[in-house]
PDB file of C-alpha atoms in Angstrom:
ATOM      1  CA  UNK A   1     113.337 -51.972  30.873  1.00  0.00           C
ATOM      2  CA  UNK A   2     111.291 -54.176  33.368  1.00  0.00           C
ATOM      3  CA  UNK A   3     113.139 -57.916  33.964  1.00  0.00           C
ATOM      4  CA  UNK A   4     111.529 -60.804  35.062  1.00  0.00           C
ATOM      5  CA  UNK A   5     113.381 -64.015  35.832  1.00  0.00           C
ATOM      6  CA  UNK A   6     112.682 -67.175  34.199  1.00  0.00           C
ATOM      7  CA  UNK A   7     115.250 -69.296  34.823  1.00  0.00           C
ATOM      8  CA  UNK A   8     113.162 -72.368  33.319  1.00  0.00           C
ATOM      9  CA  UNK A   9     112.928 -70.503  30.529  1.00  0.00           C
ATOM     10  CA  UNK A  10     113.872 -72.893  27.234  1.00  0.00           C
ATOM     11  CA  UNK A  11     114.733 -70.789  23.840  1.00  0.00           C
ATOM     12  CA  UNK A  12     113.199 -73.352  21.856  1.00  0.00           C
ATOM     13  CA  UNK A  13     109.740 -72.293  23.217  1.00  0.00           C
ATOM     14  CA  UNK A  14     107.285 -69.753  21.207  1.00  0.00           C
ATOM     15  CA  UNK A  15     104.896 -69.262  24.472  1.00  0.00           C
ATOM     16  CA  UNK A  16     105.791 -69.499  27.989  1.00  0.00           C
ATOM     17  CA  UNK A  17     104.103 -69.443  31.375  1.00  0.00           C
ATOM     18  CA  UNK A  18     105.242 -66.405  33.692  1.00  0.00           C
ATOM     19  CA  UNK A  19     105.417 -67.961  37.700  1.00  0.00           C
ATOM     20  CA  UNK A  20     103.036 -67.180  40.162  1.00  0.00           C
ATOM     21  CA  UNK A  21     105.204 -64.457  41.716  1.00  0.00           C
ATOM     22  CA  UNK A  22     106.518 -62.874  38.604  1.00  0.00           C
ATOM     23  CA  UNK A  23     102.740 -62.880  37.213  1.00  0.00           C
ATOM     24  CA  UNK A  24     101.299 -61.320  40.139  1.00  0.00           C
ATOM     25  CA  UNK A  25     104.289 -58.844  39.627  1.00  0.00           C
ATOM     26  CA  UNK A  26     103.227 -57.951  36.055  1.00  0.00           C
ATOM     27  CA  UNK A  27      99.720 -57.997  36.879  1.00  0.00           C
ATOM     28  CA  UNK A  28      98.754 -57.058  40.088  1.00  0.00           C
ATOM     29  CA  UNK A  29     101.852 -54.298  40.732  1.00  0.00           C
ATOM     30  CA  UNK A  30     102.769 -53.012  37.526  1.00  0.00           C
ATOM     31  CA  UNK A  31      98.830 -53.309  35.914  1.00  0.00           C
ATOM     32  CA  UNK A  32      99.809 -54.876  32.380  1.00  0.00           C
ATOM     33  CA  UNK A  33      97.912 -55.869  30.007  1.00  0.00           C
ATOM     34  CA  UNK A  34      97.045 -58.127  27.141  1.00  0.00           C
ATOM     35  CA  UNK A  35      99.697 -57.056  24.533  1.00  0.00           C
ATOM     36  CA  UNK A  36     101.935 -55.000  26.716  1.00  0.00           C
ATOM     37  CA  UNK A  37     106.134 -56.318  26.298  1.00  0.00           C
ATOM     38  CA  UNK A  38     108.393 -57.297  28.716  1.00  0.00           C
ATOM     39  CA  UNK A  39     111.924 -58.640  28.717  1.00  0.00           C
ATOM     40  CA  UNK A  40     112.863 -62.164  30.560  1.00  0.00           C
ATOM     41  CA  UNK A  41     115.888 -62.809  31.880  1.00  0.00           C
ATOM     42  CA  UNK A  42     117.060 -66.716  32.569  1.00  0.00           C
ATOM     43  CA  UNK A  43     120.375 -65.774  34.541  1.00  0.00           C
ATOM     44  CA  UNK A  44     122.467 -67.533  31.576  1.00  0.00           C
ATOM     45  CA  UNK A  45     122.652 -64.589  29.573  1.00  0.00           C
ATOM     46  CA  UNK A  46     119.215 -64.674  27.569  1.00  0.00           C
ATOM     47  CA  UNK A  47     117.511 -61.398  27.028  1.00  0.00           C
ATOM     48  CA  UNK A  48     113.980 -62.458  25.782  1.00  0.00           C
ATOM     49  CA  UNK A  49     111.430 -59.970  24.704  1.00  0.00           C
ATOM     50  CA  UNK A  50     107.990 -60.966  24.912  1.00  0.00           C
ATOM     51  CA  UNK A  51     104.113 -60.023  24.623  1.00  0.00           C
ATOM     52  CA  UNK A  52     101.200 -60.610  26.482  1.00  0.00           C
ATOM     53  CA  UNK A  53      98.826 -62.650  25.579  1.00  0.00           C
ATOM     54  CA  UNK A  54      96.910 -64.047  28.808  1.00  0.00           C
ATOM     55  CA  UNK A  55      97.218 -61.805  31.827  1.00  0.00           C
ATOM     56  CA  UNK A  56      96.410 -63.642  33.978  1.00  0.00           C
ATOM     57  CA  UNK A  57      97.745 -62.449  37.848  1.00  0.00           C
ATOM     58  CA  UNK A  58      98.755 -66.438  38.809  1.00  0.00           C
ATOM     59  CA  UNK A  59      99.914 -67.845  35.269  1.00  0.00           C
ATOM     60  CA  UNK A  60     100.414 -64.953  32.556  1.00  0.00           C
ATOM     61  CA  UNK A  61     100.849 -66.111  29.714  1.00  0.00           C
ATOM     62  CA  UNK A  62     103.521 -64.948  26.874  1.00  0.00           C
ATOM     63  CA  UNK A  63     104.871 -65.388  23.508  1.00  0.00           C
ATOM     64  CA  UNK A  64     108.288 -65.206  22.950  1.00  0.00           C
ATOM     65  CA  UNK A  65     109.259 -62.590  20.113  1.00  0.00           C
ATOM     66  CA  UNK A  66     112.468 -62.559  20.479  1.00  0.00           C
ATOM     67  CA  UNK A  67     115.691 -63.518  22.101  1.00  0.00           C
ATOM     68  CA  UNK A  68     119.716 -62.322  22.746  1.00  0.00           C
ATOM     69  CA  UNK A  69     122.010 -64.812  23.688  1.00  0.00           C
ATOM     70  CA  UNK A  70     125.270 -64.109  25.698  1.00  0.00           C
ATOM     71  CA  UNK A  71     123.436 -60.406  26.685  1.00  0.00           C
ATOM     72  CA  UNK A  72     126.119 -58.101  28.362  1.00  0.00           C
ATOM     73  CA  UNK A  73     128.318 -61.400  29.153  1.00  0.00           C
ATOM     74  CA  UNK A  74     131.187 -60.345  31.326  1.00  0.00           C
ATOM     75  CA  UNK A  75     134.654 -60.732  30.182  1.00  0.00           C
ATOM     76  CA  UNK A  76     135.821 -62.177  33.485  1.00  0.00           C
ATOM     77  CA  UNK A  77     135.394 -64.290  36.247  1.00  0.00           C
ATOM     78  CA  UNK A  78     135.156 -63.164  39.863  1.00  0.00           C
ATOM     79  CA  UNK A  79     134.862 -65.413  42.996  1.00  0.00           C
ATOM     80  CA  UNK A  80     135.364 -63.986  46.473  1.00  0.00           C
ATOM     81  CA  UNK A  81     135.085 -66.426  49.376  1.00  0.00           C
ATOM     82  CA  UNK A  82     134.432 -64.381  52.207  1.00  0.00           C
ATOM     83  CA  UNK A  83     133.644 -65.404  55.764  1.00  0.00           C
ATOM     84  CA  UNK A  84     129.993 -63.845  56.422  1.00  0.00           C
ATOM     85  CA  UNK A  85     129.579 -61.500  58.647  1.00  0.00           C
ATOM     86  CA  UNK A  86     127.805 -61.839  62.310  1.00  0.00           C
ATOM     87  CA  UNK A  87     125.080 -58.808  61.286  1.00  0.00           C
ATOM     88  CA  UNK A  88     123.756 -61.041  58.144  1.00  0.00           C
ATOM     89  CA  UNK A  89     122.452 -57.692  57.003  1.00  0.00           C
ATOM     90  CA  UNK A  90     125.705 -56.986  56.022  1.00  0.00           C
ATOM     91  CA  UNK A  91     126.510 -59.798  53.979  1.00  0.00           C
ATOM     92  CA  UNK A  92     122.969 -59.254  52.123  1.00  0.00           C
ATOM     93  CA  UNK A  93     124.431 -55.564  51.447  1.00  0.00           C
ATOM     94  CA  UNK A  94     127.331 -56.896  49.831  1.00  0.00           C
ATOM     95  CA  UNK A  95     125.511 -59.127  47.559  1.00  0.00           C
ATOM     96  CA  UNK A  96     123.317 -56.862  46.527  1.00  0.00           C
ATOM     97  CA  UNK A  97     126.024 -54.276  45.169  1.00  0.00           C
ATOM     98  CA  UNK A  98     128.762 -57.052  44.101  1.00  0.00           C
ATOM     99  CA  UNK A  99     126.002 -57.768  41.972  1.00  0.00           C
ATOM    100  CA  UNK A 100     125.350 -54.680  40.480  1.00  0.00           C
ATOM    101  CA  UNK A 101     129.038 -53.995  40.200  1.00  0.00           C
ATOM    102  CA  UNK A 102     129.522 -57.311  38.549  1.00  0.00           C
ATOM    103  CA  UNK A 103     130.592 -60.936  40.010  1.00  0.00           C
ATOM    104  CA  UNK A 104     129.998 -64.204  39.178  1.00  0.00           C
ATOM    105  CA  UNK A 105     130.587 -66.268  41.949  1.00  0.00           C
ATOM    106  CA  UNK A 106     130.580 -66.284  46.114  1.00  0.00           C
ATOM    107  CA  UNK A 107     131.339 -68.946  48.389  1.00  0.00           C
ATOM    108  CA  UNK A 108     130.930 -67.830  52.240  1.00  0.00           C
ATOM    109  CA  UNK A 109     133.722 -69.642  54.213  1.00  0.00           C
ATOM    110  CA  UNK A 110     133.918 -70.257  57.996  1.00  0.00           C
ATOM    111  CA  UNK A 111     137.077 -69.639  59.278  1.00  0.00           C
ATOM    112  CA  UNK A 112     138.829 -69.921  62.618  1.00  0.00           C
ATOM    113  CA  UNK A 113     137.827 -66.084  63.691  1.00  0.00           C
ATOM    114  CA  UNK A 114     133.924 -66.160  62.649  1.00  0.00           C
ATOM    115  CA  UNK A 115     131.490 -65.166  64.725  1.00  0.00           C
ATOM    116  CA  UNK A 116     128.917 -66.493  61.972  1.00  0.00           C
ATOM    117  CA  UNK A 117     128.796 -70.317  61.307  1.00  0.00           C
ATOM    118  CA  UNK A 118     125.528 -70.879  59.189  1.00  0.00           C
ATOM    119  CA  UNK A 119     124.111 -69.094  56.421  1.00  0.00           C
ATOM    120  CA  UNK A 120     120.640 -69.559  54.975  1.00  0.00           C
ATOM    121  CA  UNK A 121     120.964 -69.517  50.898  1.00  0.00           C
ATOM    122  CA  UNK A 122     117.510 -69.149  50.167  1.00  0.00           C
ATOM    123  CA  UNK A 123     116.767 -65.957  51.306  1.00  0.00           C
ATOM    124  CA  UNK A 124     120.625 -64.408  49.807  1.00  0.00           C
ATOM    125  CA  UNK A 125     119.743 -65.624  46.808  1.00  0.00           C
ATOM    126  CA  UNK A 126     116.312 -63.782  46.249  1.00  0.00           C
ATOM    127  CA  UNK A 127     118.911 -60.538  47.734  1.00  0.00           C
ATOM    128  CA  UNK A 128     120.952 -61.999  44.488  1.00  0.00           C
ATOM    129  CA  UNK A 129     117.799 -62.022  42.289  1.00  0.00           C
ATOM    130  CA  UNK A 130     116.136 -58.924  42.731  1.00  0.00           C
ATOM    131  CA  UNK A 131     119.182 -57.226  42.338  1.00  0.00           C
ATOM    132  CA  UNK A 132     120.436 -58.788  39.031  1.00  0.00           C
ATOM    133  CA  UNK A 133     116.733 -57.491  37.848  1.00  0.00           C
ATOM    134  CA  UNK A 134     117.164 -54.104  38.996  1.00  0.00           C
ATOM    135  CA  UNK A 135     120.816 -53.817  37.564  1.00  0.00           C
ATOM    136  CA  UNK A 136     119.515 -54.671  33.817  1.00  0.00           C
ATOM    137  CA  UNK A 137     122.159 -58.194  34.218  1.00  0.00           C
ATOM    138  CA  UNK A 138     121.573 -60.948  32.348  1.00  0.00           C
ATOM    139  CA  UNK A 139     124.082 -63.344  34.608  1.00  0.00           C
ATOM    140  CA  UNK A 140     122.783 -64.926  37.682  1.00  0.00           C
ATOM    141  CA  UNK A 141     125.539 -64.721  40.370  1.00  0.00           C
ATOM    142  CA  UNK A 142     126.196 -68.430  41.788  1.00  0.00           C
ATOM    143  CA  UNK A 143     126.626 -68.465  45.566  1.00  0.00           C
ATOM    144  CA  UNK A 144     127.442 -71.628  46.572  1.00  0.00           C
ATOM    145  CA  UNK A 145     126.983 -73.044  50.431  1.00  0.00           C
ATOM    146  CA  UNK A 146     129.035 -72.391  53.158  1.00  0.00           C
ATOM    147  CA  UNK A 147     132.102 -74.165  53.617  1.00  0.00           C
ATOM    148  CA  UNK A 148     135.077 -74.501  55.913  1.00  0.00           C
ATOM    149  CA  UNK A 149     138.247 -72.388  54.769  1.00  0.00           C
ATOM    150  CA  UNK A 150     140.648 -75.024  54.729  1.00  0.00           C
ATOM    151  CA  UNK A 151     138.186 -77.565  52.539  1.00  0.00           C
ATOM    152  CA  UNK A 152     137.566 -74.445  50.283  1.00  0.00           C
ATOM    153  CA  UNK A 153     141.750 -74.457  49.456  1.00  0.00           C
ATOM    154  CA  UNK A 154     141.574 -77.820  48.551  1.00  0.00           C
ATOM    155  CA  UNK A 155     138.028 -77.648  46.183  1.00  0.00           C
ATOM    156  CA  UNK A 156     139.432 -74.724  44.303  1.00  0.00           C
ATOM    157  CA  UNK A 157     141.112 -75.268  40.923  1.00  0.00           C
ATOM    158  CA  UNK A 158     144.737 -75.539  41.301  1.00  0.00           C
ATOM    159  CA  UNK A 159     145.702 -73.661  37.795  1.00  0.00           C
ATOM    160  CA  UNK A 160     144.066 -71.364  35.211  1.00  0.00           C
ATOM    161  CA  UNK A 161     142.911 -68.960  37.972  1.00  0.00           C
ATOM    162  CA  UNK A 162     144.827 -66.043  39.967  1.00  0.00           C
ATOM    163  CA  UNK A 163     144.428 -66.405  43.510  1.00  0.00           C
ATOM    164  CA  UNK A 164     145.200 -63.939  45.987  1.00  0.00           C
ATOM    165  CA  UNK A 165     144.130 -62.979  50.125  1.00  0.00           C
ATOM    166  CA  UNK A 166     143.182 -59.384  51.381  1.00  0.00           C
ATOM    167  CA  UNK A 167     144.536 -59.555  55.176  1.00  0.00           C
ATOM    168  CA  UNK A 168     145.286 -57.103  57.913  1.00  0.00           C
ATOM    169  CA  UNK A 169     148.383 -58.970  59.382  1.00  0.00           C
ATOM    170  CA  UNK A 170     151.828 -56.235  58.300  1.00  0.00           C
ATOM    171  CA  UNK A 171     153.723 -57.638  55.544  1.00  0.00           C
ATOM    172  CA  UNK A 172     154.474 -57.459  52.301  1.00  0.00           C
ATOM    173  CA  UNK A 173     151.403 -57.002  49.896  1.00  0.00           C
ATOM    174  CA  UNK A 174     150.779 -55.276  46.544  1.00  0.00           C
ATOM    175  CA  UNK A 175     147.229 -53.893  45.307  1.00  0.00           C
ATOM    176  CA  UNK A 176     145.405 -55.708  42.850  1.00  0.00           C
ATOM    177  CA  UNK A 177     146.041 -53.773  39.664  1.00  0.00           C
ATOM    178  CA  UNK A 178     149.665 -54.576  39.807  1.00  0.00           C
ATOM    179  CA  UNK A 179     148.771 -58.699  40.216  1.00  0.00           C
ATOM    180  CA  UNK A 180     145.945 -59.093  37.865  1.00  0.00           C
ATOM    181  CA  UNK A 181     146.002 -59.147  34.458  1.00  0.00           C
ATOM    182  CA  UNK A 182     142.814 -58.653  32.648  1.00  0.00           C
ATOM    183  CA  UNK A 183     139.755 -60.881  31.410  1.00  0.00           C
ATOM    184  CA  UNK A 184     140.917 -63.961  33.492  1.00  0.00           C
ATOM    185  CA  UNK A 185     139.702 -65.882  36.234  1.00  0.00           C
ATOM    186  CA  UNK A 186     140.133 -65.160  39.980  1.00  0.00           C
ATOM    187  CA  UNK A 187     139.566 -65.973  43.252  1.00  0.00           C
ATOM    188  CA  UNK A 188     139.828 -63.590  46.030  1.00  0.00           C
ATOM    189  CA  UNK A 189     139.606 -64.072  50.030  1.00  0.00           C
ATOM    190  CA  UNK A 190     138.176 -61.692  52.343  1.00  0.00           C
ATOM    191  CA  UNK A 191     138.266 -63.063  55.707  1.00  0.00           C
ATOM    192  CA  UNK A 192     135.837 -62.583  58.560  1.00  0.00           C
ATOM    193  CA  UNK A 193     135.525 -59.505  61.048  1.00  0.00           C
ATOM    194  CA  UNK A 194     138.491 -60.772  63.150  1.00  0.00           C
ATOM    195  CA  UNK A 195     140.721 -61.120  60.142  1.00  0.00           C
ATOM    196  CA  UNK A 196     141.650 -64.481  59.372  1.00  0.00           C
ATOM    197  CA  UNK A 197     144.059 -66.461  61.342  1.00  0.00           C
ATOM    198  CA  UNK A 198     147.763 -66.356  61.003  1.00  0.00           C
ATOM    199  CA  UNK A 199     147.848 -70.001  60.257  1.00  0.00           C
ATOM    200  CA  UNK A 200     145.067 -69.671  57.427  1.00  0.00           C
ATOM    201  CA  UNK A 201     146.908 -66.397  56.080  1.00  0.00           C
ATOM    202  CA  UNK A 202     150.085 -69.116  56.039  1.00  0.00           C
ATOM    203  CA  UNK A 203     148.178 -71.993  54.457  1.00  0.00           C
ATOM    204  CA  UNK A 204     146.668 -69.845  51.410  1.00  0.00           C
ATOM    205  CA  UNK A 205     150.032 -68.516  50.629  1.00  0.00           C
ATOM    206  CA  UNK A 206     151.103 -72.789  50.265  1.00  0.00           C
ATOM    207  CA  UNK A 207     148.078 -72.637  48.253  1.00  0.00           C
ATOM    208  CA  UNK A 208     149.317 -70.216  45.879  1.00  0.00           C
ATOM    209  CA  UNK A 209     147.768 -67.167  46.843  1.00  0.00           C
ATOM    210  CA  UNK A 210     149.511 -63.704  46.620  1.00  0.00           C
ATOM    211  CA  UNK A 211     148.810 -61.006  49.444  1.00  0.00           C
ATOM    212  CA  UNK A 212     146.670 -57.822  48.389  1.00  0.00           C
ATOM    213  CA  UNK A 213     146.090 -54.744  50.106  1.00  0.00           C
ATOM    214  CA  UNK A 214     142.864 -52.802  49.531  1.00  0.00           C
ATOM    215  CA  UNK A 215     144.164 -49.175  50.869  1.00  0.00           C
ATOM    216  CA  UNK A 216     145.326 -47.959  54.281  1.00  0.00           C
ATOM    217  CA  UNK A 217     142.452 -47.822  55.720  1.00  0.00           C
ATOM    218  CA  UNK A 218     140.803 -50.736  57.631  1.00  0.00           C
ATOM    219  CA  UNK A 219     137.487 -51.693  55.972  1.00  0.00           C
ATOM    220  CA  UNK A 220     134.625 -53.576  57.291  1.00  0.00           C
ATOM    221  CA  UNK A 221     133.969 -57.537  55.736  1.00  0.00           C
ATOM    222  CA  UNK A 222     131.569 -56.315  53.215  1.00  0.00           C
ATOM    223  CA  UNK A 223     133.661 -53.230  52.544  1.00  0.00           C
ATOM    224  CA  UNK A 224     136.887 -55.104  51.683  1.00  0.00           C
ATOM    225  CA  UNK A 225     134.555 -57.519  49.647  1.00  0.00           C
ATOM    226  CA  UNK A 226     132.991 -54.996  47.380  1.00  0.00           C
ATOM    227  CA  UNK A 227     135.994 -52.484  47.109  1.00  0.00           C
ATOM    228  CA  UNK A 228     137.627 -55.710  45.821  1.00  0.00           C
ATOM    229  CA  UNK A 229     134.429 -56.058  43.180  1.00  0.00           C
ATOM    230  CA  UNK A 230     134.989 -52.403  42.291  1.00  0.00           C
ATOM    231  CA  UNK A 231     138.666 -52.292  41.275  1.00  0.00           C
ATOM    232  CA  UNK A 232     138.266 -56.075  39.252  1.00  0.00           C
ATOM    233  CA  UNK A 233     135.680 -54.199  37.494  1.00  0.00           C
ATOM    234  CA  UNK A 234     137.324 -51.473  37.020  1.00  0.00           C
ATOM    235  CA  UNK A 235     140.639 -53.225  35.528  1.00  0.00           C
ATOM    236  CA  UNK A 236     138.132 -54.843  32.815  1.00  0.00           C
ATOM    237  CA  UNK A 237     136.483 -52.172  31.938  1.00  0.00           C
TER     238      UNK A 237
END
């Protein structure tokens, strides 16, 4: 199945305009036709399968045959603030799979230890884009912008979510599957590649967040991020 995103893309409508990218995409690259089907995606959950009708390679036009609401919707929600990395290659890596593996949400957050303070969204979110397309996922991540880690504790919703803060510092942790229950909301933080500070670890615990270890070993930013994508998906599976 070939996705392409429309995230204008109203239900109502029986025709609809492909962009100039995702045109020149169906066109130009993949050489269809008047007739040939494709599936649209509008990162909401709506599977749409259309035809067609006007290839043109800047403004293709299509009719809409028909739609799925709520396509694959994910039984959870996943947030992992994580401070972003100095290599941004990195971070784009971990996008890229925590997408594929399944998340909803990302917020990077600057913390005492970063060595990265400023993130440009634009070109994560086309790493975002292109790989909710390639993973057949009707669900457009949300990453939101960068923020500071103490004004992310206070943003964050004080109940109705299960919080907890992969760290390196010895103490007492336990591992995710014996915290979380399934098909609820949480938020998880992943600090930065020197760890995050002993007086952040101290104020997210005030904040309500329980300790986690991810294994004995001692994993990278975007490691810790994504093993923490794998096991959430893997306790909702």
């Amino acid at each position: 199945m070939q996705l392409f995103f429309t995230p204008d893309l109203n239900p109502s409508l029986e025709n609809f305009i492909l962009s100039e990218e995702e045109s020149k995409h169906a066109i130009r690259v993949l050489r269809m036709d008047a007739g040939d089907r494709l599936h649209l995606i509008d990162g909401r959950g709506g599977l749409y399968e259309a035809q067609i009708i006007d290839p043109h390679p800047k403004r293709t036009v299509l009719v809409i045959l028909n739609v799925e609401e709520n396509f694959n919707k994910p039984q959870y929600h996943l947030h992992i603030a994580v401070g972003p990395t100095k290599n941004i290659d990195r971070i784009e890596w971990f996008l890229e799979k925590a997408t594929e593996v399944g998340i909803q949400e990302i917020t990077p957050i600057i913390c005492e230890h970063s060595e990265r303070k400023e993130v440009k969204l634009d070109r994560l979110n086309k790493v975002i884009v292109a790989a909710m397309k390639q993973s057949l996922k009707a669900y457009l991540p949300k990453l939101n912008p960068p923020v500071s880690f103490k004004q992310f504790l206070k943003d964050i919703p004080k109940e109705g979510v299960q919080k907890v803060i992969a760290h390196c510092v010895d103490a007492e942790k336990q591992y995710l599957d014996q915290l979380l229950a399934p098909a609820q909301h949480y938020i998880i933080l992943i600090g930065p590649e020197g760890d995050f500070s002993t007086e952040e670890i101290d104020l997210a615990l005030e904040n309500g967040f329980d300790p986690i270890s991810l294994g004995d070993a001692r994993l990278r930013t975007e490691t810790a991020a994504l093993a923490a994508c794998l096991e959430v998906s893997f306790l909702n599976r």
